[in-house]
PDB file of C-alpha atoms in Angstrom:
ATOM      1  CA  UNK M   1       4.926  -9.615  12.756  1.00  0.00           C
ATOM      2  CA  UNK M   2       4.172  -6.451  10.798  1.00  0.00           C
ATOM      3  CA  UNK M   3       5.029  -3.084  12.334  1.00  0.00           C
ATOM      4  CA  UNK M   4       2.806  -0.011  12.682  1.00  0.00           C
ATOM      5  CA  UNK M   5       4.546   3.236  13.653  1.00  0.00           C
ATOM      6  CA  UNK M   6       2.477   6.116  15.017  1.00  0.00           C
ATOM      7  CA  UNK M   7       4.104   9.556  15.138  1.00  0.00           C
ATOM      8  CA  UNK M   8       2.139  11.888  17.366  1.00  0.00           C
ATOM      9  CA  UNK M   9       0.256   9.126  19.148  1.00  0.00           C
ATOM     10  CA  UNK M  10      -2.556  10.556  21.234  1.00  0.00           C
ATOM     11  CA  UNK M  11      -5.636   9.375  23.125  1.00  0.00           C
ATOM     12  CA  UNK M  12      -8.103  10.076  20.301  1.00  0.00           C
ATOM     13  CA  UNK M  13      -7.722   9.136  16.653  1.00  0.00           C
ATOM     14  CA  UNK M  14      -4.113   8.077  17.172  1.00  0.00           C
ATOM     15  CA  UNK M  15      -5.022   5.499  19.805  1.00  0.00           C
ATOM     16  CA  UNK M  16      -8.039   4.175  17.931  1.00  0.00           C
ATOM     17  CA  UNK M  17      -6.085   3.829  14.695  1.00  0.00           C
ATOM     18  CA  UNK M  18      -3.261   2.011  16.449  1.00  0.00           C
ATOM     19  CA  UNK M  19      -5.698  -0.339  18.173  1.00  0.00           C
ATOM     20  CA  UNK M  20      -7.449  -1.088  14.876  1.00  0.00           C
ATOM     21  CA  UNK M  21      -4.161  -2.255  13.390  1.00  0.00           C
ATOM     22  CA  UNK M  22      -3.238  -4.122  16.568  1.00  0.00           C
ATOM     23  CA  UNK M  23      -6.420  -6.171  16.226  1.00  0.00           C
ATOM     24  CA  UNK M  24      -5.070  -7.318  12.864  1.00  0.00           C
ATOM     25  CA  UNK M  25      -1.882  -8.586  14.484  1.00  0.00           C
ATOM     26  CA  UNK M  26       0.419  -5.607  14.021  1.00  0.00           C
ATOM     27  CA  UNK M  27       3.161  -4.711  16.459  1.00  0.00           C
ATOM     28  CA  UNK M  28       2.610  -1.105  17.524  1.00  0.00           C
ATOM     29  CA  UNK M  29       5.320   1.494  18.014  1.00  0.00           C
ATOM     30  CA  UNK M  30       3.818   4.602  19.587  1.00  0.00           C
ATOM     31  CA  UNK M  31       5.851   7.794  19.580  1.00  0.00           C
ATOM     32  CA  UNK M  32       5.329  11.348  20.770  1.00  0.00           C
ATOM     33  CA  UNK M  33       7.224  14.048  22.621  1.00  0.00           C
ATOM     34  CA  UNK M  34       5.716  13.198  26.028  1.00  0.00           C
ATOM     35  CA  UNK M  35       7.012   9.748  26.911  1.00  0.00           C
ATOM     36  CA  UNK M  36       4.909   9.361  30.052  1.00  0.00           C
ATOM     37  CA  UNK M  37       1.620   9.999  28.264  1.00  0.00           C
ATOM     38  CA  UNK M  38       2.653   7.708  25.438  1.00  0.00           C
ATOM     39  CA  UNK M  39       3.482   4.986  27.941  1.00  0.00           C
ATOM     40  CA  UNK M  40      -0.013   5.321  29.416  1.00  0.00           C
ATOM     41  CA  UNK M  41      -1.487   4.677  25.967  1.00  0.00           C
ATOM     42  CA  UNK M  42       0.822   1.702  25.513  1.00  0.00           C
ATOM     43  CA  UNK M  43      -0.176   0.249  28.883  1.00  0.00           C
ATOM     44  CA  UNK M  44      -3.847   0.569  27.914  1.00  0.00           C
ATOM     45  CA  UNK M  45      -3.210  -1.397  24.733  1.00  0.00           C
ATOM     46  CA  UNK M  46      -0.949  -3.950  26.398  1.00  0.00           C
ATOM     47  CA  UNK M  47      -3.728  -4.681  28.891  1.00  0.00           C
ATOM     48  CA  UNK M  48      -5.793  -5.798  25.904  1.00  0.00           C
ATOM     49  CA  UNK M  49      -3.071  -8.212  24.840  1.00  0.00           C
ATOM     50  CA  UNK M  50      -1.447  -6.158  22.102  1.00  0.00           C
ATOM     51  CA  UNK M  51       2.280  -5.887  21.401  1.00  0.00           C
ATOM     52  CA  UNK M  52       3.367  -2.295  21.947  1.00  0.00           C
ATOM     53  CA  UNK M  53       6.660  -0.402  22.055  1.00  0.00           C
ATOM     54  CA  UNK M  54       7.173   3.246  23.029  1.00  0.00           C
ATOM     55  CA  UNK M  55       9.585   5.787  21.577  1.00  0.00           C
ATOM     56  CA  UNK M  56      10.003   9.535  22.035  1.00  0.00           C
ATOM     57  CA  UNK M  57      10.185  11.927  19.097  1.00  0.00           C
ATOM     58  CA  UNK M  58      10.050  15.645  18.427  1.00  0.00           C
ATOM     59  CA  UNK M  59       7.770  15.738  15.387  1.00  0.00           C
ATOM     60  CA  UNK M  60       8.891  19.285  14.630  1.00  0.00           C
ATOM     61  CA  UNK M  61      12.532  18.229  14.264  1.00  0.00           C
ATOM     62  CA  UNK M  62      13.300  16.430  11.008  1.00  0.00           C
ATOM     63  CA  UNK M  63      16.438  14.814  12.413  1.00  0.00           C
ATOM     64  CA  UNK M  64      14.470  13.438  15.378  1.00  0.00           C
ATOM     65  CA  UNK M  65      11.848  11.989  13.028  1.00  0.00           C
ATOM     66  CA  UNK M  66      14.529  10.424  10.842  1.00  0.00           C
ATOM     67  CA  UNK M  67      16.285   8.908  13.863  1.00  0.00           C
ATOM     68  CA  UNK M  68      13.006   7.430  15.041  1.00  0.00           C
ATOM     69  CA  UNK M  69      12.282   5.827  11.680  1.00  0.00           C
ATOM     70  CA  UNK M  70      15.806   4.475  11.324  1.00  0.00           C
ATOM     71  CA  UNK M  71      15.713   3.066  14.849  1.00  0.00           C
ATOM     72  CA  UNK M  72      12.380   1.317  14.386  1.00  0.00           C
ATOM     73  CA  UNK M  73      13.487  -0.147  11.055  1.00  0.00           C
ATOM     74  CA  UNK M  74      16.669  -1.414  12.674  1.00  0.00           C
ATOM     75  CA  UNK M  75      14.874  -2.887  15.691  1.00  0.00           C
ATOM     76  CA  UNK M  76      12.030  -4.597  13.840  1.00  0.00           C
ATOM     77  CA  UNK M  77      13.260  -5.142  10.310  1.00  0.00           C
ATOM     78  CA  UNK M  78      11.022  -2.561   8.661  1.00  0.00           C
ATOM     79  CA  UNK M  79       7.926  -0.393   8.966  1.00  0.00           C
ATOM     80  CA  UNK M  80       4.815  -1.631   7.185  1.00  0.00           C
ATOM     81  CA  UNK M  81       2.532   1.263   8.123  1.00  0.00           C
ATOM     82  CA  UNK M  82       3.421   4.812   9.137  1.00  0.00           C
ATOM     83  CA  UNK M  83       0.671   6.941  10.673  1.00  0.00           C
ATOM     84  CA  UNK M  84       1.485  10.652  11.025  1.00  0.00           C
ATOM     85  CA  UNK M  85      -0.914  12.101  13.588  1.00  0.00           C
ATOM     86  CA  UNK M  86       1.080  14.979  15.090  1.00  0.00           C
ATOM     87  CA  UNK M  87      -0.366  18.498  15.142  1.00  0.00           C
ATOM     88  CA  UNK M  88      -0.125  21.721  17.092  1.00  0.00           C
ATOM     89  CA  UNK M  89      -3.741  22.639  17.805  1.00  0.00           C
ATOM     90  CA  UNK M  90      -3.125  26.339  18.302  1.00  0.00           C
ATOM     91  CA  UNK M  91      -6.178  28.579  18.421  1.00  0.00           C
ATOM     92  CA  UNK M  92      -4.947  31.935  17.117  1.00  0.00           C
ATOM     93  CA  UNK M  93      -5.945  34.461  14.500  1.00  0.00           C
ATOM     94  CA  UNK M  94      -3.436  36.391  12.415  1.00  0.00           C
ATOM     95  CA  UNK M  95      -3.335  39.130  15.055  1.00  0.00           C
ATOM     96  CA  UNK M  96      -3.047  36.658  17.941  1.00  0.00           C
ATOM     97  CA  UNK M  97      -0.419  34.294  16.532  1.00  0.00           C
ATOM     98  CA  UNK M  98       2.915  34.953  18.242  1.00  0.00           C
ATOM     99  CA  UNK M  99       5.447  35.682  15.501  1.00  0.00           C
ATOM    100  CA  UNK M 100       7.979  33.235  16.864  1.00  0.00           C
ATOM    101  CA  UNK M 101       5.526  30.285  16.897  1.00  0.00           C
ATOM    102  CA  UNK M 102       4.232  30.083  13.321  1.00  0.00           C
ATOM    103  CA  UNK M 103       7.237  28.286  11.843  1.00  0.00           C
ATOM    104  CA  UNK M 104       7.435  25.890  14.775  1.00  0.00           C
ATOM    105  CA  UNK M 105       3.726  25.105  14.376  1.00  0.00           C
ATOM    106  CA  UNK M 106       4.250  24.302  10.708  1.00  0.00           C
ATOM    107  CA  UNK M 107       7.299  22.197  11.541  1.00  0.00           C
ATOM    108  CA  UNK M 108       4.999  19.883  13.505  1.00  0.00           C
ATOM    109  CA  UNK M 109       1.844  20.174  11.399  1.00  0.00           C
ATOM    110  CA  UNK M 110       3.455  19.449   8.045  1.00  0.00           C
ATOM    111  CA  UNK M 111       7.264  19.432   8.286  1.00  0.00           C
ATOM    112  CA  UNK M 112       7.332  16.278  10.389  1.00  0.00           C
ATOM    113  CA  UNK M 113       5.050  14.486   7.943  1.00  0.00           C
ATOM    114  CA  UNK M 114       7.376  15.410   5.074  1.00  0.00           C
ATOM    115  CA  UNK M 115      10.393  14.194   7.042  1.00  0.00           C
ATOM    116  CA  UNK M 116       8.635  10.955   7.993  1.00  0.00           C
ATOM    117  CA  UNK M 117       7.692  10.224   4.378  1.00  0.00           C
ATOM    118  CA  UNK M 118      11.252  10.921   3.234  1.00  0.00           C
ATOM    119  CA  UNK M 119      12.656   8.609   5.882  1.00  0.00           C
ATOM    120  CA  UNK M 120      10.280   5.669   5.543  1.00  0.00           C
ATOM    121  CA  UNK M 121       9.843   5.579   1.763  1.00  0.00           C
ATOM    122  CA  UNK M 122      13.184   4.059   0.663  1.00  0.00           C
ATOM    123  CA  UNK M 123      12.763   0.778   2.544  1.00  0.00           C
ATOM    124  CA  UNK M 124       9.078   0.555   1.605  1.00  0.00           C
ATOM    125  CA  UNK M 125      10.059   1.059  -2.043  1.00  0.00           C
ATOM    126  CA  UNK M 126      12.652  -1.708  -1.780  1.00  0.00           C
ATOM    127  CA  UNK M 127       9.917  -4.080  -0.584  1.00  0.00           C
ATOM    128  CA  UNK M 128       7.318  -2.518  -2.912  1.00  0.00           C
ATOM    129  CA  UNK M 129       4.947  -2.539   0.028  1.00  0.00           C
ATOM    130  CA  UNK M 130       3.784  -0.129   2.713  1.00  0.00           C
ATOM    131  CA  UNK M 131       1.260   2.516   3.703  1.00  0.00           C
ATOM    132  CA  UNK M 132       1.864   6.131   4.692  1.00  0.00           C
ATOM    133  CA  UNK M 133      -1.278   7.396   6.436  1.00  0.00           C
ATOM    134  CA  UNK M 134      -1.762  11.058   7.298  1.00  0.00           C
ATOM    135  CA  UNK M 135      -4.344  12.580   9.635  1.00  0.00           C
ATOM    136  CA  UNK M 136      -5.791  15.509   7.738  1.00  0.00           C
ATOM    137  CA  UNK M 137      -8.362  18.098   8.696  1.00  0.00           C
ATOM    138  CA  UNK M 138     -11.278  20.001   7.257  1.00  0.00           C
ATOM    139  CA  UNK M 139      -9.462  23.283   7.927  1.00  0.00           C
ATOM    140  CA  UNK M 140      -7.139  22.244   5.106  1.00  0.00           C
ATOM    141  CA  UNK M 141     -10.073  22.601   2.722  1.00  0.00           C
ATOM    142  CA  UNK M 142     -11.958  25.409   4.462  1.00  0.00           C
ATOM    143  CA  UNK M 143      -9.400  27.394   6.492  1.00  0.00           C
ATOM    144  CA  UNK M 144     -10.550  28.874   9.798  1.00  0.00           C
ATOM    145  CA  UNK M 145      -9.395  32.418  10.676  1.00  0.00           C
ATOM    146  CA  UNK M 146      -8.979  31.435  14.333  1.00  0.00           C
ATOM    147  CA  UNK M 147      -6.858  28.348  13.571  1.00  0.00           C
ATOM    148  CA  UNK M 148      -4.544  29.689  10.886  1.00  0.00           C
ATOM    149  CA  UNK M 149      -1.403  27.671  11.570  1.00  0.00           C
ATOM    150  CA  UNK M 150      -3.451  24.478  11.871  1.00  0.00           C
ATOM    151  CA  UNK M 151      -5.379  25.299   8.688  1.00  0.00           C
ATOM    152  CA  UNK M 152      -2.187  25.898   6.734  1.00  0.00           C
ATOM    153  CA  UNK M 153      -0.650  22.734   8.148  1.00  0.00           C
ATOM    154  CA  UNK M 154      -3.654  20.595   7.212  1.00  0.00           C
ATOM    155  CA  UNK M 155      -3.666  22.098   3.719  1.00  0.00           C
ATOM    156  CA  UNK M 156      -0.044  20.942   3.561  1.00  0.00           C
ATOM    157  CA  UNK M 157      -0.981  17.429   4.683  1.00  0.00           C
ATOM    158  CA  UNK M 158      -3.558  17.233   1.901  1.00  0.00           C
ATOM    159  CA  UNK M 159      -1.083  18.545  -0.667  1.00  0.00           C
ATOM    160  CA  UNK M 160       1.579  16.096   0.511  1.00  0.00           C
ATOM    161  CA  UNK M 161      -0.768  13.130   0.181  1.00  0.00           C
ATOM    162  CA  UNK M 162      -2.004  14.177  -3.246  1.00  0.00           C
ATOM    163  CA  UNK M 163       1.442  15.176  -4.440  1.00  0.00           C
ATOM    164  CA  UNK M 164       2.976  11.792  -3.534  1.00  0.00           C
ATOM    165  CA  UNK M 165       0.078   9.492  -4.359  1.00  0.00           C
ATOM    166  CA  UNK M 166       0.773   8.643  -7.998  1.00  0.00           C
ATOM    167  CA  UNK M 167       4.562   8.430  -7.863  1.00  0.00           C
ATOM    168  CA  UNK M 168       4.491   6.384  -4.665  1.00  0.00           C
ATOM    169  CA  UNK M 169       1.792   4.070  -6.026  1.00  0.00           C
ATOM    170  CA  UNK M 170       4.215   3.142  -8.781  1.00  0.00           C
ATOM    171  CA  UNK M 171       6.649   2.103  -6.021  1.00  0.00           C
ATOM    172  CA  UNK M 172       4.050  -0.007  -4.203  1.00  0.00           C
ATOM    173  CA  UNK M 173       3.470   2.534  -1.423  1.00  0.00           C
ATOM    174  CA  UNK M 174      -0.058   3.682  -0.583  1.00  0.00           C
ATOM    175  CA  UNK M 175      -0.207   7.305   0.593  1.00  0.00           C
ATOM    176  CA  UNK M 176      -3.597   8.369   1.935  1.00  0.00           C
ATOM    177  CA  UNK M 177      -5.222  10.922   4.208  1.00  0.00           C
ATOM    178  CA  UNK M 178      -8.451  11.079   6.169  1.00  0.00           C
ATOM    179  CA  UNK M 179      -9.629  14.686   6.046  1.00  0.00           C
ATOM    180  CA  UNK M 180     -11.442  14.987   9.376  1.00  0.00           C
ATOM    181  CA  UNK M 181     -13.985  17.792   8.983  1.00  0.00           C
ATOM    182  CA  UNK M 182     -14.501  18.624  12.652  1.00  0.00           C
ATOM    183  CA  UNK M 183     -13.183  18.014  16.137  1.00  0.00           C
ATOM    184  CA  UNK M 184     -13.073  14.439  17.438  1.00  0.00           C
ATOM    185  CA  UNK M 185     -13.173  13.512  21.118  1.00  0.00           C
ATOM    186  CA  UNK M 186     -11.021  10.774  22.609  1.00  0.00           C
ATOM    187  CA  UNK M 187     -12.866   7.512  23.060  1.00  0.00           C
ATOM    188  CA  UNK M 188     -15.695   8.539  20.751  1.00  0.00           C
ATOM    189  CA  UNK M 189     -17.325   6.572  17.968  1.00  0.00           C
ATOM    190  CA  UNK M 190     -15.932   9.201  15.620  1.00  0.00           C
ATOM    191  CA  UNK M 191     -12.381   8.403  16.709  1.00  0.00           C
ATOM    192  CA  UNK M 192     -13.047   4.708  16.113  1.00  0.00           C
ATOM    193  CA  UNK M 193     -14.530   5.481  12.695  1.00  0.00           C
ATOM    194  CA  UNK M 194     -11.414   7.377  11.660  1.00  0.00           C
ATOM    195  CA  UNK M 195      -9.264   4.446  12.768  1.00  0.00           C
ATOM    196  CA  UNK M 196     -11.444   2.127  10.723  1.00  0.00           C
ATOM    197  CA  UNK M 197     -11.050   4.342   7.670  1.00  0.00           C
ATOM    198  CA  UNK M 198      -7.279   4.215   7.976  1.00  0.00           C
ATOM    199  CA  UNK M 199      -7.491   0.422   8.141  1.00  0.00           C
ATOM    200  CA  UNK M 200      -9.682   0.400   5.042  1.00  0.00           C
ATOM    201  CA  UNK M 201      -7.060   2.451   3.193  1.00  0.00           C
ATOM    202  CA  UNK M 202      -4.359  -0.049   4.114  1.00  0.00           C
ATOM    203  CA  UNK M 203      -6.588  -2.968   3.117  1.00  0.00           C
ATOM    204  CA  UNK M 204      -7.560  -1.654  -0.316  1.00  0.00           C
ATOM    205  CA  UNK M 205      -6.387  -3.758  -3.279  1.00  0.00           C
ATOM    206  CA  UNK M 206      -3.614  -2.023  -5.211  1.00  0.00           C
ATOM    207  CA  UNK M 207      -5.845  -1.365  -8.201  1.00  0.00           C
ATOM    208  CA  UNK M 208      -8.435   0.393  -6.023  1.00  0.00           C
ATOM    209  CA  UNK M 209      -6.268   2.697  -3.930  1.00  0.00           C
ATOM    210  CA  UNK M 210      -7.757   6.027  -2.862  1.00  0.00           C
ATOM    211  CA  UNK M 211      -5.815   9.074  -1.704  1.00  0.00           C
ATOM    212  CA  UNK M 212      -8.432  10.848   0.419  1.00  0.00           C
ATOM    213  CA  UNK M 213     -11.673  10.354   2.291  1.00  0.00           C
ATOM    214  CA  UNK M 214     -13.483  13.206   4.040  1.00  0.00           C
ATOM    215  CA  UNK M 215     -14.933  12.178   7.406  1.00  0.00           C
ATOM    216  CA  UNK M 216     -17.456  14.441   9.134  1.00  0.00           C
ATOM    217  CA  UNK M 217     -17.799  13.707  12.865  1.00  0.00           C
ATOM    218  CA  UNK M 218     -21.303  12.777  13.917  1.00  0.00           C
ATOM    219  CA  UNK M 219     -20.974  13.445  17.638  1.00  0.00           C
TER     220      UNK M 219
END
């Protein structure tokens, strides 16, 4: 059974993406800082007959992310798909942003994605197979003055995907991001559509790989 690891699993795009892969027979490993909330998501998916495991992780701590990846690889023999969905959705302008929170916001919004890619890539490269999927955002293209740390983080996600795409493709690893140009509600058709787009990335033939799709919510 192939393994799908979600870092920053949540009730919106994270859940819908995980469920889309579960319908294709993947084992799901959902991880986030709040174990109780993650367990609720797992129970929802288990009730539908899917195979789901739960782990806790601090996405803003590179060592925690690395330990998670190493543990999942050890437990299940490898990670076929990594989905990085963690973000600190802080609404704050330059004047409002507390000085001691900016670096911690970036540690979650982009640092954890960098750490996850570093940790998961070696084994994927050995197998010459795997997908690293990153939840991006429209603020990474058009920054919002009231969501500065999120905007900068999403710009980082986009840069990470584009910066790794070619070199990782040569190793058999597909790096891709859905740039979500708007807010998406849990349980919405938009959330399902984003999950479908991530599945389409993973399903693309190697000669047709794309690095980015921009999705504009319709709801």
